[in-house]
Amino acid sequence: MPEQSDLELLVQNVVDYAIFMLDPRGHIVSWNAGAERIKGWTAGEIVGRHFSALYPPADVAAGKPARELEVAVAEGRLEDEGWRVRRDGTRFWANVIITALRDDQGRLRGFGKVTRDLTERRAVERALDERGRLLAHLVHAQEMERRRIAWDVHDDTIQSMVAVGMRLQLLATRLTGEHQAAVTRLNDTVDAAVGRLRNLTFRLHPPGIDSTGLVEGLTRYLDQVVSGDGLTYELTHDLAAEPPPETSITIFRICQEALTNVRKHARARAVTVRLASAEQGVHVWVNDDGHGFEHAGENDPEPGHFGLIEMRERAEIAGGWCAVRGNPGEGATVEFWVPAVSRGEP
């Protein structure tokens, strides 16, 4: 084996940048220590594979890796920022430079690729920009409005209907026969409506997040709403600290939407929610054992059915990402990540 040059030794041992080469068709032919640290694959695992393995599935389906090589060939280089995928499936925000490598006769020999992990810098920048501060105000305003509506429904509408139910019960005791039965049925209808309204106020403003935090709020929601529909659940977490209030609310609302879809559409028996601190944010998985769906991917498998659009928008507005995947008969998973850097008090 020939002795490595000083330049080769330098490239191979750099750990802050992923530096590797591709052949003209995009297959990985070299892999430095920085690439292993940032992306998680060892050289033995990744060399020979197409570099599209480093991209999110939606980008691969859209042909982004191939387009980047085409631009690099046409213009000599390409620079891009976006989500990339590690070996364990987690994502990081990357700055990528692809350079077309040609010999003395101008023939394409392959590509050089340099990747930097900018996840932390991006999270900090988003936390400091005006849009991030506006988001904190917006989330706060939305939650205050939800709370106001919940209180109005509870203190006005529900109390009035409870009073009606009490009068109907009293009236039923003074009647006999079919008239008593009719009033009793009417009272049952009022009781059912009161139950639905109480469930609505709970969904609008579940207790727990403000006073006891995200995990307790999710636990109460799972216990009172999800298990009430006959589903079993498991909630696990590995959070280094309680997320900032706007982050907790965003996480809760995305989980709430995902769990609503499980209850309404998945025909599942069990659901699992898992939270973990990752990359200065919170990584969340909501898994069910339901019927799954066709054509799983990062796009909504059935627009308007799984509510992925709303979940994705909430995550992306917060500076994160959201995806759904599953197969027929194998359940589905909603996975998302949002940064947990405080944007200041609203």
Tab-separated table of C-alpha atoms in Angstrom:
chain	number	residue	atom	x	y	z
A	1	MET	CA	0.000	0.000	0.000
A	2	PRO	CA	1.547	3.351	-1.054
A	3	GLU	CA	2.355	5.843	1.656
A	4	GLN	CA	-0.237	8.606	2.053
A	5	SER	CA	0.743	12.159	1.191
A	6	ASP	CA	0.518	14.928	3.781
A	7	LEU	CA	-2.584	16.264	2.036
A	8	GLU	CA	-4.251	12.857	2.107
A	9	LEU	CA	-3.445	12.499	5.801
A	10	LEU	CA	-4.917	15.930	6.483
A	11	VAL	CA	-8.166	15.207	4.637
A	12	GLN	CA	-8.534	11.762	6.170
A	13	ASN	CA	-8.124	12.998	9.749
A	14	VAL	CA	-10.224	16.191	9.645
A	15	VAL	CA	-13.176	15.635	12.013
A	16	ASP	CA	-15.110	18.918	11.722
A	17	TYR	CA	-15.935	18.428	8.029
A	18	ALA	CA	-17.234	15.407	6.144
A	19	ILE	CA	-14.900	15.176	3.128
A	20	PHE	CA	-15.360	12.385	0.636
A	21	MET	CA	-15.270	11.622	-3.076
A	22	LEU	CA	-17.841	10.238	-5.513
A	23	ASP	CA	-17.341	8.480	-8.806
A	24	PRO	CA	-18.980	10.040	-11.906
A	25	ARG	CA	-22.209	8.153	-11.205
A	26	GLY	CA	-22.433	9.356	-7.586
A	27	HIS	CA	-21.144	6.318	-5.718
A	28	ILE	CA	-18.970	6.995	-2.668
A	29	VAL	CA	-15.324	6.032	-3.157
A	30	SER	CA	-13.659	7.626	-0.111
A	31	TRP	CA	-14.748	8.597	3.412
A	32	ASN	CA	-12.859	10.604	6.026
A	33	ALA	CA	-13.034	10.669	9.830
A	34	GLY	CA	-15.245	13.763	9.781
A	35	ALA	CA	-17.770	12.009	7.556
A	36	GLU	CA	-17.922	9.108	10.006
A	37	ARG	CA	-18.389	11.471	12.959
A	38	ILE	CA	-21.052	13.645	11.340
A	39	LYS	CA	-22.995	11.052	9.378
A	40	GLY	CA	-22.500	7.926	11.501
A	41	TRP	CA	-21.422	5.473	8.797
A	42	THR	CA	-17.999	3.887	8.826
A	43	ALA	CA	-16.061	3.748	5.572
A	44	GLY	CA	-16.667	0.010	5.352
A	45	GLU	CA	-20.439	0.550	5.572
A	46	ILE	CA	-20.829	3.408	3.110
A	47	VAL	CA	-18.099	3.166	0.458
A	48	GLY	CA	-19.648	1.803	-2.733
A	49	ARG	CA	-23.152	3.053	-1.951
A	50	HIS	CA	-24.806	5.867	-3.852
A	51	PHE	CA	-24.583	9.197	-2.061
A	52	SER	CA	-28.385	9.569	-2.205
A	53	ALA	CA	-28.396	7.402	0.945
A	54	LEU	CA	-27.388	10.599	2.782
A	55	TYR	CA	-30.563	12.486	1.761
A	56	PRO	CA	-34.122	12.405	3.191
A	57	PRO	CA	-36.465	10.060	1.275
A	58	ALA	CA	-38.545	12.945	-0.117
A	59	ASP	CA	-35.452	14.575	-1.635
A	60	VAL	CA	-34.422	11.274	-3.184
A	61	ALA	CA	-37.908	10.755	-4.634
A	62	ALA	CA	-37.797	14.299	-6.054
A	63	GLY	CA	-34.456	13.628	-7.738
A	64	LYS	CA	-32.480	16.186	-5.756
A	65	PRO	CA	-29.176	14.221	-5.547
A	66	ALA	CA	-29.084	13.725	-9.324
A	67	ARG	CA	-29.896	17.405	-9.960
A	68	GLU	CA	-27.078	18.508	-7.677
A	69	LEU	CA	-24.570	16.445	-9.638
A	70	GLU	CA	-25.927	17.855	-12.905
A	71	VAL	CA	-25.457	21.417	-11.640
A	72	ALA	CA	-21.945	20.611	-10.396
A	73	VAL	CA	-21.040	19.203	-13.825
A	74	ALA	CA	-22.497	22.205	-15.656
A	75	GLU	CA	-21.139	24.930	-13.362
A	76	GLY	CA	-18.122	23.275	-11.800
A	77	ARG	CA	-19.498	23.329	-8.256
A	78	LEU	CA	-22.696	23.490	-6.272
A	79	GLU	CA	-23.389	24.805	-2.776
A	80	ASP	CA	-26.555	23.939	-0.900
A	81	GLU	CA	-28.045	23.961	2.594
A	82	GLY	CA	-30.717	21.539	3.729
A	83	TRP	CA	-31.604	18.463	5.748
A	84	ARG	CA	-29.388	15.403	5.478
A	85	VAL	CA	-29.759	11.978	7.101
A	86	ARG	CA	-27.440	10.150	9.469
A	87	ARG	CA	-27.034	6.407	9.636
A	88	ASP	CA	-29.526	6.138	12.529
A	89	GLY	CA	-32.187	8.041	10.559
A	90	THR	CA	-31.916	11.329	12.442
A	91	ARG	CA	-31.448	14.520	10.475
A	92	PHE	CA	-29.063	17.422	10.615
A	93	TRP	CA	-28.932	20.751	8.811
A	94	ALA	CA	-25.986	20.691	6.430
A	95	ASN	CA	-23.981	23.047	4.281
A	96	VAL	CA	-22.835	21.039	1.260
A	97	ILE	CA	-20.332	21.864	-1.478
A	98	ILE	CA	-19.984	19.523	-4.438
A	99	THR	CA	-17.091	20.106	-6.839
A	100	ALA	CA	-16.747	18.400	-10.213
A	101	LEU	CA	-13.261	16.858	-10.595
A	102	ARG	CA	-11.791	16.722	-14.112
A	103	ASP	CA	-8.476	15.484	-15.480
A	104	ASP	CA	-6.079	17.392	-17.736
A	105	GLN	CA	-8.193	16.557	-20.782
A	106	GLY	CA	-11.358	17.866	-19.134
A	107	ARG	CA	-12.893	14.458	-18.607
A	108	LEU	CA	-15.070	14.071	-15.527
A	109	ARG	CA	-13.340	11.826	-12.977
A	110	GLY	CA	-15.855	12.229	-10.163
A	111	PHE	CA	-16.860	14.697	-7.474
A	112	GLY	CA	-15.451	16.049	-4.235
A	113	LYS	CA	-18.019	16.640	-1.502
A	114	VAL	CA	-17.574	18.680	1.681
A	115	THR	CA	-20.324	18.765	4.312
A	116	ARG	CA	-20.616	20.815	7.489
A	117	ASP	CA	-23.149	20.181	10.262
A	118	LEU	CA	-24.879	23.538	10.845
A	119	THR	CA	-27.759	22.270	12.990
A	120	GLU	CA	-26.659	24.095	16.130
A	121	ARG	CA	-25.876	27.330	14.311
A	122	ARG	CA	-29.189	27.232	12.488
A	123	ALA	CA	-31.097	26.694	15.735
A	124	VAL	CA	-29.370	29.642	17.363
A	125	GLU	CA	-29.918	31.886	14.336
A	126	ARG	CA	-33.599	31.043	14.218
A	127	ALA	CA	-33.894	31.677	17.934
A	128	LEU	CA	-32.527	35.185	17.493
A	129	ASP	CA	-34.301	36.297	14.351
A	130	GLU	CA	-37.492	38.322	14.344
A	131	ARG	CA	-39.525	35.538	12.836
A	132	GLY	CA	-38.683	33.305	15.759
A	133	ARG	CA	-39.772	35.942	18.260
A	134	LEU	CA	-42.972	36.477	16.277
A	135	LEU	CA	-43.634	32.749	16.462
A	136	ALA	CA	-43.415	32.852	20.252
A	137	HIS	CA	-45.992	35.669	20.314
A	138	LEU	CA	-48.220	33.827	17.848
A	139	VAL	CA	-48.152	30.558	19.773
A	140	HIS	CA	-48.856	32.408	22.992
A	141	ALA	CA	-51.781	34.288	21.416
A	142	GLN	CA	-53.256	31.096	19.951
A	143	GLU	CA	-53.077	29.298	23.261
A	144	MET	CA	-54.624	32.237	25.123
A	145	GLU	CA	-57.507	32.284	22.646
A	146	ARG	CA	-57.983	28.524	23.012
A	147	ARG	CA	-57.983	28.963	26.788
A	148	ARG	CA	-60.538	31.776	26.592
A	149	ILE	CA	-62.867	29.720	24.402
A	150	ALA	CA	-62.483	26.705	26.696
A	151	TRP	CA	-63.327	28.798	29.746
A	152	ASP	CA	-66.336	30.389	28.013
A	153	VAL	CA	-67.694	27.001	26.989
A	154	HIS	CA	-67.103	25.567	30.456
A	155	ASP	CA	-68.398	28.497	32.513
A	156	ASP	CA	-71.339	29.438	30.292
A	157	THR	CA	-72.573	26.811	27.841
A	158	ILE	CA	-71.810	23.720	29.904
A	159	GLN	CA	-73.198	25.218	33.109
A	160	SER	CA	-76.409	26.219	31.328
A	161	MET	CA	-76.821	22.748	29.878
A	162	VAL	CA	-76.150	21.141	33.255
A	163	ALA	CA	-78.899	23.323	34.711
A	164	VAL	CA	-81.233	22.202	31.913
A	165	GLY	CA	-80.386	18.581	32.680
A	166	MET	CA	-81.177	19.048	36.360
A	167	ARG	CA	-84.571	20.560	35.513
A	168	LEU	CA	-85.285	17.684	33.121
A	169	GLN	CA	-84.437	15.178	35.850
A	170	LEU	CA	-86.791	16.973	38.243
A	171	LEU	CA	-89.508	17.062	35.610
A	172	ALA	CA	-89.105	13.347	34.912
A	173	THR	CA	-89.833	12.524	38.557
A	174	ARG	CA	-93.203	14.298	38.241
A	175	LEU	CA	-94.270	12.479	35.078
A	176	THR	CA	-95.320	8.951	34.361
A	177	GLY	CA	-95.432	6.557	31.453
A	178	GLU	CA	-94.337	7.603	28.015
A	179	HIS	CA	-93.952	11.262	29.016
A	180	GLN	CA	-91.432	10.325	31.690
A	181	ALA	CA	-89.555	8.122	29.220
A	182	ALA	CA	-89.426	10.924	26.638
A	183	VAL	CA	-88.061	13.438	29.163
A	184	THR	CA	-85.514	10.882	30.385
A	185	ARG	CA	-84.277	10.343	26.815
A	186	LEU	CA	-84.040	14.089	26.356
A	187	ASN	CA	-82.012	14.355	29.560
A	188	ASP	CA	-79.687	11.606	28.290
A	189	THR	CA	-79.158	13.607	25.102
A	190	VAL	CA	-78.277	16.697	27.127
A	191	ASP	CA	-75.839	14.669	29.264
A	192	ALA	CA	-74.161	13.321	26.124
A	193	ALA	CA	-73.837	16.842	24.719
A	194	VAL	CA	-72.316	18.049	28.000
A	195	GLY	CA	-69.788	15.205	27.789
A	196	ARG	CA	-68.812	16.163	24.247
A	197	LEU	CA	-68.419	19.809	25.243
A	198	ARG	CA	-66.224	18.866	28.192
A	199	ASN	CA	-64.085	16.792	25.845
A	200	LEU	CA	-63.870	19.805	23.531
A	201	THR	CA	-62.689	22.103	26.326
A	202	PHE	CA	-60.065	19.523	27.297
A	203	ARG	CA	-58.765	19.365	23.709
A	204	LEU	CA	-58.731	23.156	23.479
A	205	HIS	CA	-56.762	23.611	26.662
A	206	PRO	CA	-55.548	20.392	28.301
A	207	PRO	CA	-54.427	20.965	31.893
A	208	GLY	CA	-50.832	20.235	32.787
A	209	ILE	CA	-48.542	21.953	30.271
A	210	ASP	CA	-48.626	25.318	32.033
A	211	SER	CA	-48.162	23.965	35.548
A	212	THR	CA	-46.450	20.595	35.342
A	213	GLY	CA	-44.773	20.496	31.932
A	214	LEU	CA	-44.874	18.711	28.588
A	215	VAL	CA	-44.602	15.081	29.721
A	216	GLU	CA	-47.338	15.432	32.338
A	217	GLY	CA	-49.569	17.253	29.848
A	218	LEU	CA	-49.145	14.499	27.263
A	219	THR	CA	-49.700	11.821	29.897
A	220	ARG	CA	-52.984	13.369	30.968
A	221	TYR	CA	-54.097	13.729	27.374
A	222	LEU	CA	-53.251	10.110	26.590
A	223	ASP	CA	-54.958	8.910	29.757
A	224	GLN	CA	-58.170	10.901	29.378
A	225	VAL	CA	-58.654	11.010	25.608
A	226	VAL	CA	-56.714	8.199	23.939
A	227	SER	CA	-57.302	5.449	26.492
A	228	GLY	CA	-60.944	6.578	26.653
A	229	ASP	CA	-61.308	5.333	23.069
A	230	GLY	CA	-60.107	1.858	24.004
A	231	LEU	CA	-56.475	2.341	22.946
A	232	THR	CA	-53.562	1.320	25.112
A	233	TYR	CA	-50.607	3.685	25.181
A	234	GLU	CA	-47.004	3.977	26.264
A	235	LEU	CA	-45.165	7.258	26.786
A	236	THR	CA	-41.383	7.261	27.204
A	237	HIS	CA	-38.997	10.174	27.284
A	238	ASP	CA	-35.339	11.028	27.588
A	239	LEU	CA	-35.451	14.808	27.926
A	240	ALA	CA	-32.414	16.598	29.268
A	241	ALA	CA	-34.594	19.512	30.413
A	242	GLU	CA	-38.113	20.887	30.123
A	243	PRO	CA	-38.420	22.587	26.704
A	244	PRO	CA	-39.300	26.288	26.484
A	245	PRO	CA	-43.069	26.990	26.659
A	246	GLU	CA	-43.556	27.653	22.925
A	247	THR	CA	-41.636	24.483	22.061
A	248	SER	CA	-43.716	22.404	24.485
A	249	ILE	CA	-46.936	23.772	23.002
A	250	THR	CA	-45.777	23.033	19.446
A	251	ILE	CA	-44.807	19.473	20.401
A	252	PHE	CA	-48.093	18.924	22.235
A	253	ARG	CA	-50.209	20.189	19.331
A	254	ILE	CA	-48.406	18.036	16.754
A	255	CYS	CA	-48.775	14.992	19.018
A	256	GLN	CA	-52.424	15.873	19.556
A	257	GLU	CA	-53.064	15.964	15.801
A	258	ALA	CA	-51.173	12.699	15.274
A	259	LEU	CA	-53.113	10.981	18.073
A	260	THR	CA	-56.416	12.322	16.745
A	261	ASN	CA	-55.644	10.727	13.395
A	262	VAL	CA	-54.792	7.443	15.115
A	263	ARG	CA	-58.108	7.500	16.970
A	264	LYS	CA	-60.164	8.392	13.896
A	265	HIS	CA	-58.481	6.554	11.045
A	266	ALA	CA	-55.850	4.002	12.044
A	267	ARG	CA	-58.057	1.277	13.573
A	268	ALA	CA	-55.186	0.730	16.001
A	269	ARG	CA	-55.109	-1.036	19.345
A	270	ALA	CA	-51.989	0.584	20.782
A	271	VAL	CA	-49.977	3.765	20.373
A	272	THR	CA	-46.505	4.706	21.568
A	273	VAL	CA	-45.153	8.217	22.073
A	274	ARG	CA	-41.415	8.713	22.541
A	275	LEU	CA	-39.561	11.985	23.199
A	276	ALA	CA	-35.809	12.534	23.331
A	277	SER	CA	-33.475	15.518	23.516
A	278	ALA	CA	-31.437	15.778	20.307
A	279	GLU	CA	-29.441	18.481	18.495
A	280	GLN	CA	-30.586	21.271	20.863
A	281	GLY	CA	-34.166	20.254	20.247
A	282	VAL	CA	-36.729	17.539	20.894
A	283	HIS	CA	-37.114	14.481	18.652
A	284	VAL	CA	-40.554	12.847	18.813
A	285	TRP	CA	-42.029	9.603	17.467
A	286	VAL	CA	-45.748	8.691	17.529
A	287	ASN	CA	-46.206	5.043	16.487
A	288	ASP	CA	-49.426	3.055	16.097
A	289	ASP	CA	-50.168	-0.574	15.214
A	290	GLY	CA	-53.064	0.241	12.892
A	291	HIS	CA	-53.725	-0.583	9.244
A	292	GLY	CA	-51.035	1.756	7.866
A	293	PHE	CA	-51.397	3.200	4.377
A	294	GLU	CA	-50.276	2.898	0.782
A	295	HIS	CA	-47.458	4.918	-0.776
A	296	ALA	CA	-45.797	5.879	2.515
A	297	GLY	CA	-43.382	8.738	2.374
A	298	GLU	CA	-42.721	12.282	3.428
A	299	ASN	CA	-45.720	13.624	1.550
A	300	ASP	CA	-49.256	13.269	2.848
A	301	PRO	CA	-50.287	9.718	1.802
A	302	GLU	CA	-53.933	10.752	1.686
A	303	PRO	CA	-54.225	14.574	1.583
A	304	GLY	CA	-56.569	15.863	4.245
A	305	HIS	CA	-56.843	12.454	5.915
A	306	PHE	CA	-53.781	12.138	8.125
A	307	GLY	CA	-53.407	15.864	8.767
A	308	LEU	CA	-49.733	15.773	7.835
A	309	ILE	CA	-49.909	19.206	6.251
A	310	GLU	CA	-50.892	20.875	9.530
A	311	MET	CA	-48.332	18.896	11.518
A	312	ARG	CA	-45.571	19.664	9.027
A	313	GLU	CA	-46.420	23.367	8.975
A	314	ARG	CA	-46.281	23.596	12.763
A	315	ALA	CA	-42.906	21.866	12.843
A	316	GLU	CA	-41.407	23.896	9.977
A	317	ILE	CA	-42.647	27.236	11.332
A	318	ALA	CA	-40.854	26.340	14.567
A	319	GLY	CA	-37.665	25.607	12.569
A	320	GLY	CA	-37.942	21.834	12.518
A	321	TRP	CA	-39.264	19.049	10.285
A	322	CYS	CA	-41.989	16.435	10.270
A	323	ALA	CA	-42.479	13.202	8.312
A	324	VAL	CA	-44.863	10.249	8.272
A	325	ARG	CA	-44.164	6.712	7.170
A	326	GLY	CA	-45.837	3.342	7.259
A	327	ASN	CA	-46.852	0.294	5.267
A	328	PRO	CA	-50.219	-1.431	4.786
A	329	GLY	CA	-50.974	-3.569	7.809
A	330	GLU	CA	-47.887	-2.399	9.697
A	331	GLY	CA	-49.095	0.786	11.350
A	332	ALA	CA	-47.720	4.285	10.894
A	333	THR	CA	-45.167	6.593	12.480
A	334	VAL	CA	-45.256	10.364	12.737
A	335	GLU	CA	-41.725	11.601	13.400
A	336	PHE	CA	-40.701	15.188	13.956
A	337	TRP	CA	-38.018	17.384	15.475
A	338	VAL	CA	-38.256	20.978	16.694
A	339	PRO	CA	-35.533	23.169	18.210
A	340	ALA	CA	-35.764	23.828	21.936
A	341	VAL	CA	-34.037	27.210	22.063
A	342	SER	CA	-36.095	29.836	23.869
A	343	ARG	CA	-37.126	32.811	21.764
A	344	GLY	CA	-37.839	35.026	24.718
A	345	GLU	CA	-40.965	35.756	26.656
A	346	PRO	CA	-43.965	36.643	24.477
